[in-house]
Structures are given as structure tokens and as C-alpha cells.
Amino acid sequence: MASGVGVDDDCQAKFLEMKLGHKYRYVIYRLSADNKEIVVDKTGSHDSTYDDFIEDLPEDECRWAVYDFDHKLDEDSRIRKLIFISWCPDTSRIKSKMMFASSKDTLRRTLVGIGSEIAATDMSEIFFEAVLDKVK
């Protein structure tokens, strides 16, 4: 089911700046106040940490995010992937959850080159260790 919302051009522009230019560590997206368009909510500079990203996610509101996951496993191997995160906490309003669920694919189709996708309803699902396990 599609919600009929559009995607602001800045969403893809920021994504490409992250993907190709490594300008951002993450981009967080939200629905506009009138629920008609997906817009950029926040960006994290390339020097931002995973903890900075977690702090920028609201506790009770749904968001989508793309995180440039770059982690050295050992001397010889490293994981580098763009991760799409659908953050929809259990404490969010039901109407908000429904709008986010029905609008996710609209955003996802504009963001080409995602390596992994994570749906989270609780912070424990997006702790660093949990994400690392999912992307290995």
C-alpha cells in the first residue's frame, strides 16, 4: 500500500553527497508536518560517531535513516556498507507508524546503492553490536 507522499529532491541529493562524496556519516529523514512529503531531518558530518547518530533519533517518533557503516574487523578486513534503517519505536503513535510503513518504499526506491536494511522498533535493535552482527 502506497501512501501517496512525495520525496523532496534534497533527500536524494544528501544521499548522493554521502554515498559518492562521503560528506556525511548519516542522513535522517522524516515526513513533513503536513504528511505530504519525505524531507531531510538531520545530517551527521563525516566525523560523527555511531553514538551521535543514535542520539539524533527521537525516542517516540518514526524516522528513516541511511548510515555509512565503516568498521574495521581486524588488520585485514573491514566492513563498509550503506545501511537503511527504518526506525519506528513501539511508543510512536499508531497513525504515524501506518504512514511510515506505507511511505518507506517511496523513499527506498530513490536511494540506490543500499547494502543492508534494518527495521527497528526498540533501541536494542540498533545498538552498534546488533547492527554489526546484521551486516557481517
PDB file of N, CA and C in Angstrom, residues 8-63:
ATOM      1  N   ASP A   8      11.167  14.833  -1.315  1.00  0.00           N
ATOM      2  CA  ASP A   8      11.833  16.092  -1.606  1.00  0.00           C
ATOM      3  C   ASP A   8      13.160  15.810  -2.314  1.00  0.00           C
ATOM      4  N   ASP A   9      13.510  16.647  -3.291  1.00  0.00           N
ATOM      5  CA  ASP A   9      14.747  16.456  -4.054  1.00  0.00           C
ATOM      6  C   ASP A   9      15.991  16.457  -3.168  1.00  0.00           C
ATOM      7  N   ASP A  10      15.940  17.174  -2.049  1.00  0.00           N
ATOM      8  CA  ASP A  10      17.087  17.249  -1.145  1.00  0.00           C
ATOM      9  C   ASP A  10      17.408  15.890  -0.521  1.00  0.00           C
ATOM     10  N   CYS A  11      16.419  15.005  -0.430  1.00  0.00           N
ATOM     11  CA  CYS A  11      16.644  13.676   0.147  1.00  0.00           C
ATOM     12  C   CYS A  11      17.671  12.903  -0.677  1.00  0.00           C
ATOM     13  N   GLN A  12      17.463  12.862  -1.972  1.00  0.00           N
ATOM     14  CA  GLN A  12      18.399  12.138  -2.827  1.00  0.00           C
ATOM     15  C   GLN A  12      19.727  12.888  -2.939  1.00  0.00           C
ATOM     16  N   ALA A  13      19.691  14.211  -2.966  1.00  0.00           N
ATOM     17  CA  ALA A  13      20.919  14.998  -3.061  1.00  0.00           C
ATOM     18  C   ALA A  13      21.833  14.731  -1.868  1.00  0.00           C
ATOM     19  N   LYS A  14      21.276  14.740  -0.659  1.00  0.00           N
ATOM     20  CA  LYS A  14      22.077  14.473   0.544  1.00  0.00           C
ATOM     21  C   LYS A  14      22.594  13.031   0.543  1.00  0.00           C
ATOM     22  N   PHE A  15      21.753  12.105   0.083  1.00  0.00           N
ATOM     23  CA  PHE A  15      22.174  10.715  -0.005  1.00  0.00           C
ATOM     24  C   PHE A  15      23.370  10.570  -0.950  1.00  0.00           C
ATOM     25  N   LEU A  16      23.302  11.198  -2.105  1.00  0.00           N
ATOM     26  CA  LEU A  16      24.408  11.108  -3.069  1.00  0.00           C
ATOM     27  C   LEU A  16      25.674  11.782  -2.545  1.00  0.00           C
ATOM     28  N   GLU A  17      25.505  12.884  -1.818  1.00  0.00           N
ATOM     29  CA  GLU A  17      26.677  13.530  -1.205  1.00  0.00           C
ATOM     30  C   GLU A  17      27.330  12.611  -0.181  1.00  0.00           C
ATOM     31  N   MET A  18      26.532  11.802   0.482  1.00  0.00           N
ATOM     32  CA  MET A  18      27.073  10.837   1.441  1.00  0.00           C
ATOM     33  C   MET A  18      27.707   9.659   0.704  1.00  0.00           C
ATOM     34  N   LYS A  19      26.994   9.119  -0.259  1.00  0.00           N
ATOM     35  CA  LYS A  19      27.441   7.920  -0.968  1.00  0.00           C
ATOM     36  C   LYS A  19      28.686   8.176  -1.815  1.00  0.00           C
ATOM     37  N   LEU A  20      28.677   9.241  -2.576  1.00  0.00           N
ATOM     38  CA  LEU A  20      29.761   9.499  -3.516  1.00  0.00           C
ATOM     39  C   LEU A  20      30.842  10.413  -2.960  1.00  0.00           C
ATOM     40  N   GLY A  21      30.441  11.403  -2.182  1.00  0.00           N
ATOM     41  CA  GLY A  21      31.401  12.376  -1.691  1.00  0.00           C
ATOM     42  C   GLY A  21      31.826  12.173  -0.250  1.00  0.00           C
ATOM     43  N   HIS A  22      31.203  11.215   0.433  1.00  0.00           N
ATOM     44  CA  HIS A  22      31.498  10.930   1.846  1.00  0.00           C
ATOM     45  C   HIS A  22      31.441  12.191   2.703  1.00  0.00           C
ATOM     46  N   LYS A  23      30.468  13.058   2.382  1.00  0.00           N
ATOM     47  CA  LYS A  23      30.304  14.307   3.118  1.00  0.00           C
ATOM     48  C   LYS A  23      29.624  14.091   4.462  1.00  0.00           C
ATOM     49  N   TYR A  24      28.762  13.082   4.547  1.00  0.00           N
ATOM     50  CA  TYR A  24      28.006  12.824   5.767  1.00  0.00           C
ATOM     51  C   TYR A  24      28.243  11.397   6.234  1.00  0.00           C
ATOM     52  N   ARG A  25      28.127  11.175   7.541  1.00  0.00           N
ATOM     53  CA  ARG A  25      28.143   9.815   8.101  1.00  0.00           C
ATOM     54  C   ARG A  25      26.734   9.243   8.058  1.00  0.00           C
ATOM     55  N   TYR A  26      25.737  10.136   8.221  1.00  0.00           N
ATOM     56  CA  TYR A  26      24.352   9.671   8.166  1.00  0.00           C
ATOM     57  C   TYR A  26      23.423  10.797   7.722  1.00  0.00           C
ATOM     58  N   VAL A  27      22.280  10.367   7.203  1.00  0.00           N
ATOM     59  CA  VAL A  27      21.191  11.281   6.843  1.00  0.00           C
ATOM     60  C   VAL A  27      19.922  10.689   7.450  1.00  0.00           C
ATOM     61  N   ILE A  28      19.192  11.523   8.185  1.00  0.00           N
ATOM     62  CA  ILE A  28      17.934  11.094   8.802  1.00  0.00           C
ATOM     63  C   ILE A  28      16.785  11.796   8.075  1.00  0.00           C
ATOM     64  N   TYR A  29      15.758  11.015   7.744  1.00  0.00           N
ATOM     65  CA  TYR A  29      14.597  11.514   7.003  1.00  0.00           C
ATOM     66  C   TYR A  29      13.347  11.418   7.874  1.00  0.00           C
ATOM     67  N   ARG A  30      12.378  12.292   7.585  1.00  0.00           N
ATOM     68  CA  ARG A  30      11.090  12.279   8.284  1.00  0.00           C
ATOM     69  C   ARG A  30      10.003  12.720   7.316  1.00  0.00           C
ATOM     70  N   LEU A  31       8.772  12.579   7.751  1.00  0.00           N
ATOM     71  CA  LEU A  31       7.646  13.118   6.986  1.00  0.00           C
ATOM     72  C   LEU A  31       7.500  14.599   7.313  1.00  0.00           C
ATOM     73  N   SER A  32       7.112  15.387   6.332  1.00  0.00           N
ATOM     74  CA  SER A  32       6.857  16.804   6.566  1.00  0.00           C
ATOM     75  C   SER A  32       5.660  16.957   7.500  1.00  0.00           C
ATOM     76  N   ALA A  33       5.488  18.147   8.045  1.00  0.00           N
ATOM     77  CA  ALA A  33       4.408  18.403   9.012  1.00  0.00           C
ATOM     78  C   ALA A  33       3.024  18.087   8.437  1.00  0.00           C
ATOM     79  N   ASP A  34       2.846  18.280   7.137  1.00  0.00           N
ATOM     80  CA  ASP A  34       1.545  18.007   6.517  1.00  0.00           C
ATOM     81  C   ASP A  34       1.427  16.568   5.982  1.00  0.00           C
ATOM     82  N   ASN A  35       2.469  15.741   6.224  1.00  0.00           N
ATOM     83  CA  ASN A  35       2.498  14.327   5.798  1.00  0.00           C
ATOM     84  C   ASN A  35       2.388  14.139   4.293  1.00  0.00           C
ATOM     85  N   LYS A  36       2.841  15.133   3.516  1.00  0.00           N
ATOM     86  CA  LYS A  36       2.738  15.027   2.068  1.00  0.00           C
ATOM     87  C   LYS A  36       4.075  14.760   1.384  1.00  0.00           C
ATOM     88  N   GLU A  37       5.158  14.888   2.153  1.00  0.00           N
ATOM     89  CA  GLU A  37       6.470  14.748   1.526  1.00  0.00           C
ATOM     90  C   GLU A  37       7.487  14.223   2.541  1.00  0.00           C
ATOM     91  N   ILE A  38       8.439  13.444   2.043  1.00  0.00           N
ATOM     92  CA  ILE A  38       9.550  12.992   2.866  1.00  0.00           C
ATOM     93  C   ILE A  38      10.664  14.019   2.713  1.00  0.00           C
ATOM     94  N   VAL A  39      11.199  14.477   3.841  1.00  0.00           N
ATOM     95  CA  VAL A  39      12.212  15.531   3.846  1.00  0.00           C
ATOM     96  C   VAL A  39      13.404  15.102   4.699  1.00  0.00           C
ATOM     97  N   VAL A  40      14.525  15.805   4.528  1.00  0.00           N
ATOM     98  CA  VAL A  40      15.703  15.563   5.351  1.00  0.00           C
ATOM     99  C   VAL A  40      15.457  16.181   6.720  1.00  0.00           C
ATOM    100  N   ASP A  41      15.675  15.408   7.758  1.00  0.00           N
ATOM    101  CA  ASP A  41      15.514  15.870   9.131  1.00  0.00           C
ATOM    102  C   ASP A  41      16.856  16.350   9.681  1.00  0.00           C
ATOM    103  N   LYS A  42      17.877  15.520   9.581  1.00  0.00           N
ATOM    104  CA  LYS A  42      19.204  15.856  10.102  1.00  0.00           C
ATOM    105  C   LYS A  42      20.273  15.151   9.285  1.00  0.00           C
ATOM    106  N   THR A  43      21.473  15.698   9.350  1.00  0.00           N
ATOM    107  CA  THR A  43      22.635  15.034   8.773  1.00  0.00           C
ATOM    108  C   THR A  43      23.731  15.021   9.828  1.00  0.00           C
ATOM    109  N   GLY A  44      24.597  14.050   9.731  1.00  0.00           N
ATOM    110  CA  GLY A  44      25.749  13.973  10.625  1.00  0.00           C
ATOM    111  C   GLY A  44      27.012  14.092   9.804  1.00  0.00           C
ATOM    112  N   SER A  45      27.914  14.950  10.210  1.00  0.00           N
ATOM    113  CA  SER A  45      29.162  15.140   9.463  1.00  0.00           C
ATOM    114  C   SER A  45      29.909  13.816   9.356  1.00  0.00           C
ATOM    115  N   HIS A  46      30.839  13.751   8.445  1.00  0.00           N
ATOM    116  CA  HIS A  46      31.595  12.518   8.229  1.00  0.00           C
ATOM    117  C   HIS A  46      32.343  12.090   9.489  1.00  0.00           C
ATOM    118  N   ASP A  47      32.651  13.036  10.367  1.00  0.00           N
ATOM    119  CA  ASP A  47      33.362  12.734  11.609  1.00  0.00           C
ATOM    120  C   ASP A  47      32.432  12.271  12.730  1.00  0.00           C
ATOM    121  N   SER A  48      31.140  12.252  12.498  1.00  0.00           N
ATOM    122  CA  SER A  48      30.174  11.838  13.526  1.00  0.00           C
ATOM    123  C   SER A  48      30.361  10.367  13.874  1.00  0.00           C
ATOM    124  N   THR A  49      30.016  10.034  15.108  1.00  0.00           N
ATOM    125  CA  THR A  49      30.120   8.651  15.561  1.00  0.00           C
ATOM    126  C   THR A  49      28.751   7.971  15.494  1.00  0.00           C
ATOM    127  N   TYR A  50      28.762   6.671  15.715  1.00  0.00           N
ATOM    128  CA  TYR A  50      27.502   5.943  15.755  1.00  0.00           C
ATOM    129  C   TYR A  50      26.658   6.408  16.938  1.00  0.00           C
ATOM    130  N   ASP A  51      27.310   6.743  18.043  1.00  0.00           N
ATOM    131  CA  ASP A  51      26.585   7.271  19.201  1.00  0.00           C
ATOM    132  C   ASP A  51      25.895   8.595  18.881  1.00  0.00           C
ATOM    133  N   ASP A  52      26.545   9.448  18.084  1.00  0.00           N
ATOM    134  CA  ASP A  52      25.920  10.704  17.654  1.00  0.00           C
ATOM    135  C   ASP A  52      24.646  10.407  16.865  1.00  0.00           C
ATOM    136  N   PHE A  53      24.728   9.419  15.989  1.00  0.00           N
ATOM    137  CA  PHE A  53      23.580   9.028  15.185  1.00  0.00           C
ATOM    138  C   PHE A  53      22.418   8.578  16.079  1.00  0.00           C
ATOM    139  N   ILE A  54      22.705   7.698  17.026  1.00  0.00           N
ATOM    140  CA  ILE A  54      21.666   7.190  17.935  1.00  0.00           C
ATOM    141  C   ILE A  54      21.024   8.343  18.715  1.00  0.00           C
ATOM    142  N   GLU A  55      21.835   9.294  19.156  1.00  0.00           N
ATOM    143  CA  GLU A  55      21.311  10.444  19.903  1.00  0.00           C
ATOM    144  C   GLU A  55      20.389  11.314  19.053  1.00  0.00           C
ATOM    145  N   ASP A  56      20.609  11.334  17.735  1.00  0.00           N
ATOM    146  CA  ASP A  56      19.781  12.152  16.850  1.00  0.00           C
ATOM    147  C   ASP A  56      18.446  11.499  16.486  1.00  0.00           C
ATOM    148  N   LEU A  57      18.265  10.244  16.835  1.00  0.00           N
ATOM    149  CA  LEU A  57      16.974   9.591  16.597  1.00  0.00           C
ATOM    150  C   LEU A  57      16.032   9.912  17.755  1.00  0.00           C
ATOM    151  N   PRO A  58      14.832  10.385  17.460  1.00  0.00           N
ATOM    152  CA  PRO A  58      13.890  10.689  18.539  1.00  0.00           C
ATOM    153  C   PRO A  58      13.375   9.405  19.194  1.00  0.00           C
ATOM    154  N   GLU A  59      13.101   9.485  20.479  1.00  0.00           N
ATOM    155  CA  GLU A  59      12.647   8.311  21.232  1.00  0.00           C
ATOM    156  C   GLU A  59      11.262   7.829  20.816  1.00  0.00           C
ATOM    157  N   ASP A  60      10.362   8.772  20.507  1.00  0.00           N
ATOM    158  CA  ASP A  60       8.965   8.408  20.285  1.00  0.00           C
ATOM    159  C   ASP A  60       8.434   8.731  18.898  1.00  0.00           C
ATOM    160  N   GLU A  61       9.307   9.037  17.956  1.00  0.00           N
ATOM    161  CA  GLU A  61       8.853   9.391  16.609  1.00  0.00           C
ATOM    162  C   GLU A  61       9.565   8.534  15.572  1.00  0.00           C
ATOM    163  N   CYS A  62       8.860   8.207  14.525  1.00  0.00           N
ATOM    164  CA  CYS A  62       9.415   7.394  13.446  1.00  0.00           C
ATOM    165  C   CYS A  62      10.361   8.218  12.570  1.00  0.00           C
ATOM    166  N   ARG A  63      11.390   7.575  12.099  1.00  0.00           N
ATOM    167  CA  ARG A  63      12.341   8.182  11.167  1.00  0.00           C
ATOM    168  C   ARG A  63      12.893   7.088  10.265  1.00  0.00           C
TER     169      ARG A  63
END
